Coordinates of C-alpha atoms in Angstrom, one line a residue:
M1 CA 13.8 24.9 -15.1
A2 CA 11.2 22.6 -16.6
I3 CA 9.8 19.8 -14.4
S4 CA 11.4 17.2 -16.6
D5 CA 14.8 18.7 -15.8
Y6 CA 14.5 17.3 -12.3
R7 CA 14.5 13.7 -13.6
N8 CA 17.7 12.7 -11.8
L9 CA 16.1 10.1 -9.6
K10 CA 17.9 7.3 -7.8
I11 CA 16.0 4.3 -6.5
Y12 CA 17.1 1.5 -4.1
N13 CA 16.9 -1.7 -6.1
S14 CA 16.3 -4.8 -4.0
L15 CA 17.8 -6.9 -6.7
T16 CA 21.2 -5.2 -6.6
R17 CA 20.9 -4.0 -3.0
Q18 CA 22.0 -0.5 -3.9
K19 CA 20.6 2.8 -5.1
E20 CA 20.8 3.1 -8.9
A21 CA 20.0 6.0 -11.3
F22 CA 16.6 5.4 -12.8
K23 CA 16.5 5.3 -16.5
P24 CA 13.2 4.1 -18.0
I25 CA 13.2 1.4 -20.7
N26 CA 11.3 3.8 -23.0
D27 CA 12.2 7.4 -22.6
G28 CA 9.4 9.4 -20.9
Y29 CA 7.4 6.4 -20.0
V30 CA 7.3 4.3 -16.8
G31 CA 5.8 0.9 -16.4
M32 CA 5.1 -0.1 -12.7
Y33 CA 3.5 -3.2 -11.3
V34 CA 2.5 -3.5 -7.6
C35 CA 1.2 -6.6 -5.9
G36 CA -2.3 -5.8 -4.7
P37 CA -4.5 -7.3 -1.9
T38 CA -5.9 -10.7 -1.5
V39 CA -9.5 -9.7 -0.9
Y40 CA -10.7 -12.0 1.9
S41 CA -10.9 -9.5 4.7
N42 CA -10.9 -5.8 5.5
V43 CA -7.7 -4.1 4.5
H44 CA -5.6 -3.2 7.7
L45 CA -3.3 -0.3 8.3
G46 CA -0.2 -2.3 7.6
N47 CA -1.5 -3.1 4.1
V48 CA -2.4 0.6 3.6
R49 CA 1.2 1.6 4.3
T50 CA 2.6 -0.5 1.5
F51 CA 0.1 0.8 -1.0
L52 CA 0.6 4.4 0.2
S53 CA 4.3 4.2 -0.4
F54 CA 3.6 3.3 -4.1
D55 CA 0.9 5.9 -4.4
M56 CA 3.6 8.4 -3.5
V57 CA 6.0 6.9 -6.1
Y58 CA 3.2 7.0 -8.7
R59 CA 2.4 10.7 -7.8
Y60 CA 6.1 11.7 -8.1
F61 CA 6.6 10.1 -11.5
K62 CA 3.5 11.8 -12.7
H63 CA 4.7 15.1 -11.3
L64 CA 8.0 14.6 -13.2
D65 CA 5.9 14.5 -16.4
Y66 CA 6.4 10.8 -17.1
K67 CA 3.6 9.0 -18.8
V68 CA 3.0 6.2 -16.2
R69 CA 1.1 2.9 -16.6
Y70 CA 0.6 1.8 -13.0
V71 CA -0.8 -1.8 -12.7
R72 CA -2.0 -3.0 -9.3
N73 CA -3.8 -6.4 -9.2
I74 CA -6.6 -7.9 -7.1
T75 CA -5.9 -11.5 -6.0
D76 CA -9.4 -13.1 -6.0
A77 CA -8.3 -16.8 -6.3
G78 CA -5.4 -19.1 -5.8
H79 CA -3.9 -17.7 -2.6
L80 CA -3.7 -20.7 -0.2
E81 CA -3.3 -20.4 3.6
N82 CA 0.5 -20.9 3.5
D83 CA 3.3 -20.5 1.1
A84 CA 4.0 -24.3 0.8
D85 CA 1.1 -24.7 -1.7
E86 CA -1.0 -26.3 1.1
G87 CA -4.2 -25.4 2.9
E88 CA -7.5 -24.0 1.8
D89 CA -7.9 -21.0 -0.6
R90 CA -8.3 -18.0 1.7
I91 CA -11.3 -16.6 -0.2
A92 CA -13.0 -20.0 -0.5
K93 CA -12.5 -20.5 3.3
K94 CA -14.1 -17.2 4.1
A95 CA -17.0 -18.0 1.8
R96 CA -17.5 -21.4 3.5
L97 CA -17.4 -19.9 7.0
E98 CA -19.9 -17.1 6.1
Q99 CA -22.0 -19.4 3.9
I100 CA -21.8 -17.1 0.9
E101 CA -20.4 -17.3 -2.6
P102 CA -16.6 -16.7 -3.0
M103 CA -17.3 -13.8 -5.4
E104 CA -19.5 -12.2 -2.8
V105 CA -16.5 -12.3 -0.5
V106 CA -14.4 -10.8 -3.3
Q107 CA -16.9 -8.1 -4.0
M108 CA -17.4 -7.2 -0.4
Y109 CA -13.7 -6.7 0.4
T110 CA -12.8 -5.2 -2.9
V111 CA -15.3 -2.4 -2.2
D112 CA -13.9 -2.0 1.3
F113 CA -10.4 -1.8 -0.2
H114 CA -11.3 0.9 -2.6
D115 CA -13.3 2.8 0.0
I116 CA -10.4 2.9 2.4
L117 CA -7.9 4.0 -0.2
S118 CA -10.2 6.7 -1.3
K119 CA -10.4 8.1 2.2
F120 CA -6.6 8.2 2.3
N121 CA -6.6 10.2 -1.0
F122 CA -5.0 7.5 -3.2
L123 CA -4.9 7.9 -6.9
P124 CA -6.4 4.9 -8.7
P125 CA -4.0 2.8 -10.7
S126 CA -4.1 2.8 -14.5
I127 CA -5.2 -0.8 -14.6
E128 CA -6.5 -3.0 -11.8
P129 CA -6.7 -6.6 -13.2
T130 CA -7.9 -9.7 -11.3
A131 CA -6.5 -13.1 -11.1
T132 CA -9.8 -14.8 -12.2
G133 CA -9.9 -12.5 -15.2
H134 CA -6.6 -13.9 -16.5
I135 CA -6.9 -17.7 -16.2
I136 CA -6.3 -18.2 -19.9
E137 CA -3.1 -16.2 -19.8
Q138 CA -1.8 -18.2 -16.8
I139 CA -2.6 -21.5 -18.5
E140 CA -0.6 -20.4 -21.6
I141 CA 2.4 -19.5 -19.4
I142 CA 2.3 -22.9 -17.8
K143 CA 2.2 -24.6 -21.2
T144 CA 5.4 -22.6 -22.2
I145 CA 7.3 -23.6 -19.0
L146 CA 6.3 -27.2 -19.5
E147 CA 7.5 -27.2 -23.1
K148 CA 10.9 -25.8 -21.9
G149 CA 11.2 -28.7 -19.5
L150 CA 11.2 -26.4 -16.4
A151 CA 8.0 -27.8 -14.9
Y152 CA 6.3 -31.2 -14.5
E153 CA 2.7 -32.4 -14.3
I154 CA 1.7 -35.1 -11.8
N155 CA -1.8 -36.2 -10.8
G156 CA -3.4 -33.2 -12.5
S157 CA -1.2 -30.6 -10.8
V158 CA 1.8 -28.7 -12.3
Y159 CA 4.9 -27.7 -10.4
F160 CA 7.8 -25.5 -11.2
D161 CA 11.1 -27.5 -11.1
V162 CA 13.4 -25.2 -9.1
L163 CA 16.4 -27.5 -9.2
K164 CA 16.2 -27.9 -13.0
F165 CA 15.8 -24.1 -13.4
N166 CA 18.8 -23.5 -11.2
E167 CA 21.0 -25.4 -13.5
T168 CA 21.0 -22.5 -16.0
N169 CA 19.5 -19.7 -13.9
Q170 CA 19.8 -18.4 -10.4
Y171 CA 16.8 -19.1 -8.1
G172 CA 17.2 -16.8 -5.1
I173 CA 18.8 -13.9 -6.9
L174 CA 16.4 -11.4 -5.3
S175 CA 16.3 -12.6 -1.7
G176 CA 20.0 -13.7 -1.6
R177 CA 19.0 -17.3 -0.8
K178 CA 20.9 -20.2 -2.3
V179 CA 19.1 -23.4 -3.4
E180 CA 21.7 -25.5 -1.5
D181 CA 20.8 -23.8 1.7
L182 CA 17.1 -24.1 1.0
I183 CA 17.5 -27.8 0.5
H184 CA 19.6 -28.1 3.7
N185 CA 17.0 -26.2 5.8
T186 CA 13.8 -28.0 4.6
R187 CA 12.4 -31.3 5.7
S188 CA 12.2 -34.1 3.2
L189 CA 8.8 -34.7 1.7
D190 CA 6.7 -37.1 3.6
G191 CA 4.9 -38.8 0.7
Q192 CA 1.8 -36.7 1.1
S193 CA 3.0 -34.2 -1.5
D194 CA 3.2 -34.6 -5.3
K195 CA 6.3 -32.4 -5.5
K196 CA 9.7 -33.8 -6.5
N197 CA 11.4 -31.4 -4.1
P198 CA 10.2 -29.2 -1.3
Q199 CA 11.5 -26.0 -3.1
D200 CA 9.2 -26.6 -6.1
F201 CA 6.1 -24.5 -6.2
A202 CA 2.7 -24.9 -7.8
L203 CA 1.8 -23.4 -11.2
W204 CA -1.5 -25.3 -11.3
K205 CA -3.3 -27.2 -8.5
K206 CA -5.9 -29.9 -9.1
A207 CA -9.0 -29.0 -7.2
E208 CA -10.2 -31.3 -4.5
P209 CA -13.9 -32.3 -4.8
Q210 CA -14.8 -29.8 -2.1
H211 CA -12.9 -26.9 -3.7
I212 CA -15.4 -24.3 -4.9
M213 CA -13.2 -22.2 -7.1
R214 CA -12.0 -24.2 -10.1
W215 CA -11.4 -23.8 -13.9
P216 CA -10.8 -26.3 -16.7
S217 CA -7.3 -26.8 -17.9
P218 CA -5.3 -29.3 -20.0
W219 CA -4.2 -31.0 -16.7
S220 CA -7.3 -31.0 -14.5
D221 CA -10.2 -28.9 -13.2
G222 CA -8.3 -26.7 -10.7
F223 CA -6.8 -23.3 -10.1
P224 CA -3.5 -21.4 -10.7
G225 CA -0.8 -21.1 -8.2
W226 CA -0.7 -17.8 -6.4
H227 CA 2.7 -16.7 -7.8
L228 CA 1.6 -17.1 -11.4
E229 CA -1.1 -14.4 -11.6
C230 CA 1.4 -11.5 -11.2
T231 CA 3.6 -12.9 -14.0
A232 CA 0.6 -13.2 -16.3
M233 CA -0.8 -9.8 -15.6
S234 CA 2.4 -7.8 -15.5
T235 CA 3.6 -9.2 -18.8
K236 CA 0.2 -8.7 -20.4
Y237 CA -0.1 -5.0 -19.5
L238 CA 3.6 -4.0 -19.2
G239 CA 5.5 -6.4 -21.5
E240 CA 8.0 -9.1 -20.8
H241 CA 10.5 -6.5 -19.6
F242 CA 9.4 -3.4 -17.6
D243 CA 10.7 -0.8 -15.2
I244 CA 9.5 -1.3 -11.7
H245 CA 7.9 -4.1 -9.6
G246 CA 6.8 -3.2 -6.1
G247 CA 5.3 -4.8 -3.0
G248 CA 5.6 -5.4 0.7
M249 CA 8.9 -6.6 2.1
D250 CA 7.2 -9.9 3.1
L251 CA 6.6 -10.7 -0.6
K252 CA 10.3 -10.7 -1.5
F253 CA 10.5 -14.5 -0.8
P254 CA 8.9 -16.6 -2.0
H255 CA 6.4 -14.7 -4.0
H256 CA 8.7 -12.3 -6.0
E257 CA 11.4 -14.8 -6.2
C258 CA 9.0 -17.2 -7.9
E259 CA 7.8 -14.5 -10.2
I260 CA 11.3 -13.9 -11.4
A261 CA 11.8 -17.7 -12.0
Q262 CA 8.5 -18.0 -13.9
S263 CA 9.2 -15.0 -16.1
E264 CA 12.8 -16.1 -16.9
A265 CA 11.5 -19.6 -17.7
S266 CA 8.7 -18.5 -19.9
C267 CA 10.1 -15.3 -21.5
G268 CA 13.9 -16.1 -21.5
Q269 CA 14.8 -12.7 -19.9
T270 CA 14.8 -10.9 -16.5
P271 CA 11.4 -9.3 -16.2
V272 CA 12.1 -6.2 -14.2
N273 CA 14.8 -3.5 -13.9
F274 CA 14.0 -2.2 -10.4
W275 CA 12.5 -4.2 -7.5
M276 CA 11.1 -2.0 -4.8
H277 CA 9.9 -3.2 -1.3
A278 CA 8.1 -1.2 1.3
N279 CA 8.8 -2.1 4.9
M280 CA 6.4 -3.1 7.7
L281 CA 4.2 -1.1 10.0
T282 CA 4.5 -2.6 13.4
L283 CA 2.1 -2.6 16.4
N284 CA 3.5 -3.2 19.9
G285 CA 6.8 -4.0 18.2
Q286 CA 5.2 -6.8 16.1
K287 CA 4.3 -6.9 12.4
M288 CA 0.7 -6.0 11.6
A289 CA -0.9 -9.1 10.1
K290 CA -4.4 -10.5 9.6
S291 CA -3.1 -14.0 10.4
T292 CA -1.9 -13.1 13.9
G293 CA -4.7 -10.6 14.8
N294 CA -2.1 -7.9 15.6
Y295 CA -3.6 -5.1 13.5
I296 CA -6.0 -2.2 13.5
L297 CA -8.5 -1.3 10.8
P298 CA -8.5 2.2 9.3
N299 CA -12.1 2.9 10.1
E300 CA -11.4 2.0 13.7
M301 CA -8.8 4.8 13.7
F302 CA -11.1 7.3 12.0
S303 CA -13.9 6.7 14.5
G304 CA -11.8 6.3 17.6
E305 CA -13.5 2.9 18.3
N306 CA -10.5 0.9 19.3
E307 CA -8.5 -0.2 22.4
I308 CA -5.2 1.2 21.2
L309 CA -5.5 4.9 20.5
S310 CA -6.5 7.8 22.8
K311 CA -8.6 9.5 20.2
A312 CA -9.8 9.5 16.5
F313 CA -7.4 10.6 13.8
T314 CA -8.3 11.8 10.3
P315 CA -7.0 10.0 7.2
S316 CA -4.7 12.9 6.2
V317 CA -3.1 12.9 9.6
V318 CA -2.5 9.1 9.4
R319 CA -1.1 9.5 5.9
F320 CA 1.3 12.3 7.1
F321 CA 2.4 10.0 10.0
M322 CA 3.3 7.2 7.5
L323 CA 5.2 9.6 5.2
Q324 CA 7.3 10.9 8.0
A325 CA 9.2 7.6 7.8
H326 CA 11.1 6.4 4.7
Y327 CA 9.2 3.7 2.9
R328 CA 12.1 1.2 3.4
S329 CA 12.1 1.8 7.2
I330 CA 10.0 -0.1 9.8
L331 CA 7.5 2.3 11.3
D332 CA 6.1 1.6 14.8
F333 CA 2.5 2.6 15.4
S334 CA 1.4 4.2 18.6
S335 CA -1.0 6.8 20.0
A336 CA 1.8 9.1 21.1
A337 CA 3.4 9.0 17.6
L338 CA 0.1 9.9 15.9
E339 CA -0.6 12.7 18.3
A340 CA 2.9 14.2 17.5
S341 CA 2.2 13.8 13.8
E342 CA -1.2 15.5 14.2
K343 CA 0.5 18.6 15.7
G344 CA 3.0 18.7 12.9
F345 CA 0.4 18.2 10.2
F346 CA -1.8 21.1 11.4
K347 CA 1.3 23.3 11.7
L348 CA 2.1 22.5 8.1
M349 CA -1.5 23.2 7.0
D350 CA -1.7 26.5 8.9
A351 CA 1.4 27.7 7.2
I352 CA 0.1 26.8 3.8
N353 CA -3.2 28.6 4.5
L354 CA -1.2 31.7 5.7
I355 CA 0.9 32.0 2.5
E356 CA -1.7 34.0 0.5
K357 CA -2.1 36.5 3.4
L358 CA 1.6 37.3 3.8
P359 CA 2.7 40.9 3.1
V360 CA 5.1 41.3 0.1
S361 CA 8.2 43.4 -0.1
D362 CA 10.5 44.6 -2.9
T363 CA 13.1 41.9 -1.9
S364 CA 13.3 38.7 0.0
S365 CA 15.5 38.2 3.1
G366 CA 16.6 35.3 5.2
F367 CA 15.6 32.4 2.9
D368 CA 16.6 31.3 -0.6
V369 CA 13.4 30.0 -2.2
T370 CA 15.2 28.6 -5.3
A371 CA 17.7 26.6 -3.2
W372 CA 14.9 25.3 -1.0
K373 CA 13.0 24.1 -4.0
D374 CA 16.1 22.3 -5.3
N375 CA 16.5 20.7 -1.8
C376 CA 12.9 19.4 -2.0
Y377 CA 13.6 17.7 -5.3
K378 CA 16.9 16.4 -4.0
A379 CA 15.1 14.7 -1.2
M380 CA 12.5 13.0 -3.5
N381 CA 15.2 12.1 -6.0
D382 CA 17.1 10.3 -3.3
D383 CA 14.9 7.1 -3.3
F384 CA 11.7 9.0 -2.6
N385 CA 12.9 10.3 0.8
S386 CA 9.7 11.7 2.1
P387 CA 11.0 12.4 5.7
I388 CA 13.7 14.7 4.3
L389 CA 11.2 16.4 2.1
I390 CA 8.9 17.0 5.1
A391 CA 11.9 18.5 7.0
E392 CA 12.4 20.8 4.0
L393 CA 8.8 21.8 4.1
F394 CA 9.1 22.7 7.8
N395 CA 12.1 24.9 6.9
A396 CA 9.7 26.9 4.8
V397 CA 7.1 26.9 7.6
K398 CA 9.6 28.6 9.8
F399 CA 10.2 31.2 7.1
I400 CA 6.5 31.8 6.6
N401 CA 6.0 32.4 10.3
Q402 CA 9.0 34.8 10.4
I403 CA 7.4 36.8 7.6
K404 CA 4.1 36.9 9.5
D405 CA 5.8 38.1 12.6
G406 CA 7.7 40.8 10.7
N407 CA 11.1 39.2 11.1
A408 CA 11.7 38.4 7.4
E409 CA 10.6 39.7 4.0
I410 CA 9.6 38.1 0.7
S411 CA 9.1 39.5 -2.8
K412 CA 5.9 38.9 -4.8
E413 CA 7.9 36.7 -7.3
D414 CA 9.4 34.6 -4.5
L415 CA 6.0 34.3 -2.7
D416 CA 4.3 32.9 -5.9
F417 CA 7.3 30.6 -6.3
L418 CA 7.1 29.4 -2.7
S419 CA 3.3 28.9 -2.9
S420 CA 3.3 26.8 -6.1
T421 CA 6.2 24.7 -4.9
F422 CA 4.7 24.2 -1.4
N423 CA 1.4 23.1 -2.9
A424 CA 3.0 20.8 -5.4
F425 CA 5.0 18.8 -2.9
T426 CA 2.3 18.8 -0.1
F427 CA -0.8 18.0 -2.1
D428 CA 0.3 16.6 -5.5
I429 CA 3.2 14.5 -4.4
L430 CA 2.6 13.7 -0.7
G431 CA -1.1 13.5 -1.4
L432 CA -2.2 15.3 1.8
K433 CA -5.5 17.1 2.1
N434 CA -5.8 20.7 3.3
L435 CA -7.2 20.7 6.8
S436 CA -6.6 23.7 9.1
S437 CA -6.1 23.5 12.8
A438 CA -9.3 25.7 13.0
S439 CA -11.3 22.8 11.5
N440 CA -9.7 20.5 14.0
E441 CA -10.7 22.9 16.8
D442 CA -14.2 22.9 15.3
G443 CA -14.2 19.1 15.5
D444 CA -13.1 19.3 19.1
K445 CA -16.0 21.7 19.8
L446 CA -18.4 19.3 18.1
S447 CA -17.1 16.5 20.3
D448 CA -17.8 18.6 23.4
V449 CA -21.4 19.3 22.2
V450 CA -22.0 15.6 21.6
E451 CA -20.7 14.8 25.1
V452 CA -23.2 17.3 26.5
L453 CA -26.0 15.6 24.6
I454 CA -24.8 12.2 25.9
K455 CA -24.9 13.5 29.4
L456 CA -28.5 14.8 28.9
R457 CA -29.5 11.5 27.4
A458 CA -28.0 9.6 30.4
D459 CA -30.0 11.9 32.8
A460 CA -33.2 11.2 30.8
R461 CA -32.6 7.5 31.1
T462 CA -32.0 7.8 34.8
N463 CA -35.3 9.7 35.0
K464 CA -37.0 7.0 32.9
D465 CA -37.7 9.5 30.2
F466 CA -37.0 7.0 27.4
A467 CA -38.8 9.0 24.8
L468 CA -36.3 11.9 25.2
S469 CA -33.4 9.4 25.4
D470 CA -34.5 7.8 22.1
Q471 CA -35.1 11.1 20.5
I472 CA -31.5 12.3 21.3
R473 CA -30.1 9.0 19.9
D474 CA -32.2 9.0 16.8
Q475 CA -31.6 12.7 15.9
L476 CA -27.9 12.3 16.3
A477 CA -28.0 9.2 14.1
A478 CA -29.9 11.2 11.5
I479 CA -26.9 13.5 11.1
G480 CA -24.4 10.7 11.0
I481 CA -23.4 10.5 14.7
Q482 CA -23.8 7.0 16.2
L483 CA -24.0 6.4 19.9
K484 CA -22.7 3.2 21.4
D485 CA -23.7 2.1 24.9
G486 CA -21.2 0.0 26.8
K487 CA -20.3 -1.0 30.3
D488 CA -18.0 2.0 30.6
G489 CA -20.6 4.5 29.4
T490 CA -21.6 5.8 26.0
S491 CA -19.2 6.6 23.2
F492 CA -19.8 8.0 19.7
S493 CA -18.5 7.8 16.2
S494 CA -19.3 10.0 13.1
N495 CA -19.7 8.9 9.5

């Protein structure tokens, strides 16, 4: 069978709340937009899980021989501290606190974002546009919505009129909220807001005198509302109607709901066929979030320098850990869960590295390789079910070990078939990197050697031989191993 023959994919559509057969708008082509980060701080592991889910989706579409245009934006302006169009711009606030330019903040954390995703072996998107690079497009959309009478300007700001829109359309169609309930559950405006109704949201905000990030517009010097940028960039690069829009579960309301309203108001049609939402990564049973401080940074995991985990873990092990849960399931993060994933990961890698060394026979016994391959595709075609796919991969691991032990046989043709399929699903689709348990054991041995040197350095310091102590520290630093002295002793991390 040709790869394209496996294109019988079903995707859970958040809009209809059911799995639906995926049929692209244009045969053989997929347009996918995913809401990217607001670059005002280091990307944390909860953010990574969302983007990892869509990296897997992107990889699978490419594997199925679709031509994919994957657009993932960078929010570098307009994202205020809360969703009620109030508070300070997050990037401007960071710039004020650190006494640097807002674009320095953007550059610093965009570089960090790309660096972390590279360590996790992400494929880059086709296009990565920024909000500030599309101010003109956002202004034009606002003009159109105003002309249609679905927005209003007051005191230099422009707001989307949710109640007016809801007379002919359905605001809340994605999240299941009803405008009547939203009205009932919100406080009346206290006179401090320019909005007609609390449900209305900003398309353009007039900048206060102290607001650094501002652009000229027909209404005022100001900045676009957060929700507008994604409408502008998705329509510019994917058209007014495209296949898939993705993001974290927390963006469903109000962000994605507002996107739908803006698009329907400006373009006169529903913008997206499939809405996909990745679920949360939790820590101590609570959502990982920068705003609450309940999070861990990826580099803290890779180095082991944190108060949560018992040891350091490689990016591939962490990626494997996340893929063991379905993207729509909540995944709780713990040291024990990561350690279990690490064992499974190296068991998988050891089996892959063993394939080329297996003896071949005239026939195969005990395992139907063709049926196994079909099951792997069946798993991924069922809403990208990576945990079921991984279970299928471990069925093959069991067979590989049986061949090694002389308890099963495989023909040359089946062995080549097994090898190519295993590699495609493990590396091309799941995006894992090949690390053997032997290399992990080498890492453990290196740790033991460094601990010996730390002990020798401590003895040198006790004996006031500071020259030797500094020499050990400096020579370890020269090869990328940093020592960190603390009240509980000396720890180390490697670059």
